[in-house]
Amino acid sequence: MMKRVIAMFFAFGLIVTSALPALASIDVYKFNSAKEEKTFQDLTATLRCPKCQNNTIADSNATLAQDMRKKVFEMLEEGKSKQEIIDYMIARYGNFVTYDPPLMASTLVLWMGPFLFILVGFTVLVVRSRKTEDAKSKIKLAADEEVRLKELLNEMEQQEKAEQHPQNKNGKVKS
């Protein structure tokens, strides 16, 4: 009997906890026209949440994103244009709220950074490859060193031949 009661409480707990996400707040806005609703959806899909960084305000559940969605809705209700709303958001939260910030002195690094990174990487590769070629070409031996090197190479060849064709004490090759 006690096991059944525990199982029932456990089942009830599972049901309650699985229903909690359904209790999360969902923004419901009533629009005057389908065009206004489309504009709202476009704006919330193009503005970035400053808190979540890579989520749009439509995708984010952060309180800041909810406030931004509400402000977009209010401004649409006031009859503001899409560009006026974007300009307001940029003025309030900075160029970060757009996925394509304008080319300005403060955003120049964002626009030129990838190209500079590739240019620097390519330059490093070219310089390093030329250094190794220069180092190889600078290695020159003196005449006596070259003679000694040839003698050593000849000795190594003779040792290899001797190992390949072993001879017995009489000088005959073993088969």
Short mmCIF file of N, CA, C and O in Angstrom, two decimals, residues 51-100:
data_model
loop_
_atom_site.label_atom_id
_atom_site.label_comp_id
_atom_site.label_asym_id
_atom_site.label_seq_id
_atom_site.Cartn_x
_atom_site.Cartn_y
_atom_site.Cartn_z
N LYS A 51 21.98 40.74 -24.47
CA LYS A 51 22.37 39.83 -23.39
C LYS A 51 22.78 38.46 -23.93
O LYS A 51 23.76 37.88 -23.48
N CYS A 52 22.02 37.95 -24.88
CA CYS A 52 22.28 36.60 -25.41
C CYS A 52 23.33 36.60 -26.51
O CYS A 52 23.82 35.55 -26.88
N GLN A 53 23.64 37.71 -27.07
CA GLN A 53 24.67 37.94 -28.06
C GLN A 53 24.39 37.33 -29.43
O GLN A 53 24.44 38.03 -30.41
N ASN A 54 24.13 36.06 -29.56
CA ASN A 54 23.92 35.51 -30.89
C ASN A 54 22.49 35.07 -31.13
O ASN A 54 22.22 34.37 -32.09
N ASN A 55 21.58 35.46 -30.29
CA ASN A 55 20.16 35.17 -30.50
C ASN A 55 19.45 36.45 -30.91
O ASN A 55 19.79 37.53 -30.45
N THR A 56 18.45 36.28 -31.73
CA THR A 56 17.61 37.43 -32.05
C THR A 56 16.68 37.66 -30.87
O THR A 56 16.53 36.78 -30.01
N ILE A 57 16.04 38.82 -30.85
CA ILE A 57 15.12 39.07 -29.74
C ILE A 57 13.88 38.20 -29.87
O ILE A 57 13.18 37.99 -28.89
N ALA A 58 13.63 37.68 -31.05
CA ALA A 58 12.50 36.75 -31.23
C ALA A 58 12.81 35.40 -30.61
O ALA A 58 11.92 34.72 -30.09
N ASP A 59 14.08 34.99 -30.64
CA ASP A 59 14.48 33.67 -30.15
C ASP A 59 14.84 33.67 -28.67
O ASP A 59 14.87 32.62 -28.04
N SER A 60 15.14 34.82 -28.12
CA SER A 60 15.64 34.90 -26.75
C SER A 60 14.51 34.97 -25.74
O SER A 60 13.48 35.60 -25.98
N ASN A 61 14.72 34.34 -24.60
CA ASN A 61 13.77 34.41 -23.49
C ASN A 61 14.25 35.35 -22.39
O ASN A 61 13.63 35.41 -21.32
N ALA A 62 15.34 36.05 -22.64
CA ALA A 62 15.87 36.97 -21.64
C ALA A 62 14.88 38.10 -21.39
O ALA A 62 14.13 38.50 -22.29
N THR A 63 14.90 38.63 -20.20
CA THR A 63 14.00 39.73 -19.84
C THR A 63 14.25 40.94 -20.73
O THR A 63 13.30 41.61 -21.15
N LEU A 64 15.52 41.18 -21.05
CA LEU A 64 15.86 42.31 -21.92
C LEU A 64 15.24 42.12 -23.31
O LEU A 64 14.71 43.07 -23.89
N ALA A 65 15.28 40.92 -23.84
CA ALA A 65 14.69 40.65 -25.15
C ALA A 65 13.17 40.82 -25.10
O ALA A 65 12.56 41.34 -26.05
N GLN A 66 12.57 40.42 -24.01
CA GLN A 66 11.12 40.61 -23.87
C GLN A 66 10.78 42.10 -23.85
O GLN A 66 9.81 42.54 -24.50
N ASP A 67 11.59 42.88 -23.14
CA ASP A 67 11.37 44.33 -23.10
C ASP A 67 11.55 44.94 -24.49
O ASP A 67 10.81 45.85 -24.89
N MET A 68 12.55 44.45 -25.22
CA MET A 68 12.79 44.97 -26.57
C MET A 68 11.62 44.62 -27.51
O MET A 68 11.20 45.46 -28.32
N ARG A 69 11.10 43.41 -27.39
CA ARG A 69 9.94 43.02 -28.21
C ARG A 69 8.74 43.91 -27.89
O ARG A 69 8.03 44.36 -28.78
N LYS A 70 8.56 44.18 -26.61
CA LYS A 70 7.45 45.03 -26.19
C LYS A 70 7.61 46.44 -26.75
O LYS A 70 6.65 47.04 -27.23
N LYS A 71 8.84 46.94 -26.71
CA LYS A 71 9.10 48.30 -27.22
C LYS A 71 8.88 48.35 -28.73
O LYS A 71 8.31 49.32 -29.25
N VAL A 72 9.28 47.30 -29.45
CA VAL A 72 9.04 47.23 -30.89
C VAL A 72 7.55 47.27 -31.16
O VAL A 72 7.07 48.01 -32.05
N PHE A 73 6.80 46.49 -30.41
CA PHE A 73 5.34 46.46 -30.59
C PHE A 73 4.73 47.85 -30.33
O PHE A 73 3.91 48.33 -31.10
N GLU A 74 5.16 48.48 -29.23
CA GLU A 74 4.63 49.80 -28.88
C GLU A 74 4.94 50.83 -29.96
O GLU A 74 4.09 51.65 -30.33
N MET A 75 6.16 50.77 -30.48
CA MET A 75 6.54 51.74 -31.52
C MET A 75 5.77 51.48 -32.82
O MET A 75 5.43 52.43 -33.54
N LEU A 76 5.49 50.22 -33.13
CA LEU A 76 4.67 49.92 -34.30
C LEU A 76 3.26 50.45 -34.11
O LEU A 76 2.64 50.96 -35.06
N GLU A 77 2.75 50.32 -32.89
CA GLU A 77 1.42 50.83 -32.58
C GLU A 77 1.37 52.35 -32.73
O GLU A 77 0.34 52.91 -33.09
N GLU A 78 2.48 53.01 -32.44
CA GLU A 78 2.56 54.46 -32.57
C GLU A 78 2.70 54.89 -34.04
O GLU A 78 2.66 56.09 -34.34
N GLY A 79 2.93 53.93 -34.92
CA GLY A 79 3.05 54.24 -36.34
C GLY A 79 4.47 54.50 -36.79
O GLY A 79 4.69 55.05 -37.88
N LYS A 80 5.46 54.12 -35.99
CA LYS A 80 6.86 54.32 -36.36
C LYS A 80 7.22 53.36 -37.50
O LYS A 80 6.71 52.25 -37.59
N SER A 81 8.16 53.82 -38.33
CA SER A 81 8.60 52.96 -39.45
C SER A 81 9.65 51.97 -38.96
O SER A 81 10.20 52.10 -37.86
N LYS A 82 9.96 51.02 -39.81
CA LYS A 82 10.94 49.99 -39.48
C LYS A 82 12.30 50.63 -39.19
O LYS A 82 12.96 50.28 -38.21
N GLN A 83 12.72 51.58 -40.03
CA GLN A 83 14.02 52.22 -39.85
C GLN A 83 14.05 53.07 -38.58
O GLN A 83 15.07 53.10 -37.89
N GLU A 84 12.95 53.71 -38.24
CA GLU A 84 12.90 54.50 -37.01
C GLU A 84 13.06 53.60 -35.79
O GLU A 84 13.75 53.97 -34.82
N ILE A 85 12.48 52.43 -35.84
CA ILE A 85 12.60 51.49 -34.72
C ILE A 85 14.03 50.98 -34.61
O ILE A 85 14.60 50.92 -33.51
N ILE A 86 14.65 50.65 -35.75
CA ILE A 86 16.04 50.18 -35.74
C ILE A 86 16.95 51.29 -35.22
O ILE A 86 17.85 51.04 -34.40
N ASP A 87 16.73 52.52 -35.66
CA ASP A 87 17.55 53.65 -35.19
C ASP A 87 17.40 53.85 -33.68
O ASP A 87 18.38 54.13 -32.99
N TYR A 88 16.19 53.69 -33.18
CA TYR A 88 15.96 53.81 -31.74
C TYR A 88 16.75 52.74 -30.99
O TYR A 88 17.39 53.02 -29.97
N MET A 89 16.67 51.51 -31.47
CA MET A 89 17.37 50.39 -30.81
C MET A 89 18.87 50.59 -30.84
O MET A 89 19.57 50.30 -29.86
N ILE A 90 19.39 51.09 -31.96
CA ILE A 90 20.84 51.36 -32.06
C ILE A 90 21.23 52.46 -31.10
O ILE A 90 22.26 52.37 -30.42
N ALA A 91 20.41 53.52 -31.03
CA ALA A 91 20.70 54.63 -30.12
C ALA A 91 20.67 54.16 -28.67
O ALA A 91 21.47 54.61 -27.85
N ARG A 92 19.79 53.25 -28.37
CA ARG A 92 19.64 52.78 -26.99
C ARG A 92 20.66 51.72 -26.61
O ARG A 92 21.22 51.74 -25.52
N TYR A 93 20.90 50.73 -27.51
CA TYR A 93 21.74 49.57 -27.17
C TYR A 93 23.05 49.52 -27.95
O TYR A 93 23.86 48.64 -27.71
N GLY A 94 23.25 50.40 -28.89
CA GLY A 94 24.50 50.41 -29.67
C GLY A 94 24.37 49.60 -30.95
O GLY A 94 23.36 48.95 -31.20
N ASN A 95 25.41 49.67 -31.76
CA ASN A 95 25.41 48.99 -33.06
C ASN A 95 25.38 47.48 -32.93
O ASN A 95 25.14 46.77 -33.91
N PHE A 96 25.61 46.99 -31.74
CA PHE A 96 25.64 45.54 -31.52
C PHE A 96 24.29 44.88 -31.78
O PHE A 96 24.22 43.71 -32.10
N VAL A 97 23.20 45.64 -31.66
CA VAL A 97 21.88 45.03 -31.82
C VAL A 97 21.56 44.67 -33.27
O VAL A 97 20.59 43.97 -33.53
N THR A 98 22.38 45.13 -34.21
CA THR A 98 22.18 44.73 -35.60
C THR A 98 23.25 43.71 -35.97
O THR A 98 24.36 43.75 -35.47
N TYR A 99 22.89 42.80 -36.84
CA TYR A 99 23.84 41.78 -37.27
C TYR A 99 24.80 42.31 -38.32
O TYR A 99 25.81 41.69 -38.60
N ASP A 100 24.49 43.44 -38.92
CA ASP A 100 25.39 44.05 -39.89
C ASP A 100 25.62 45.52 -39.50
O ASP A 100 24.96 46.42 -40.01
#
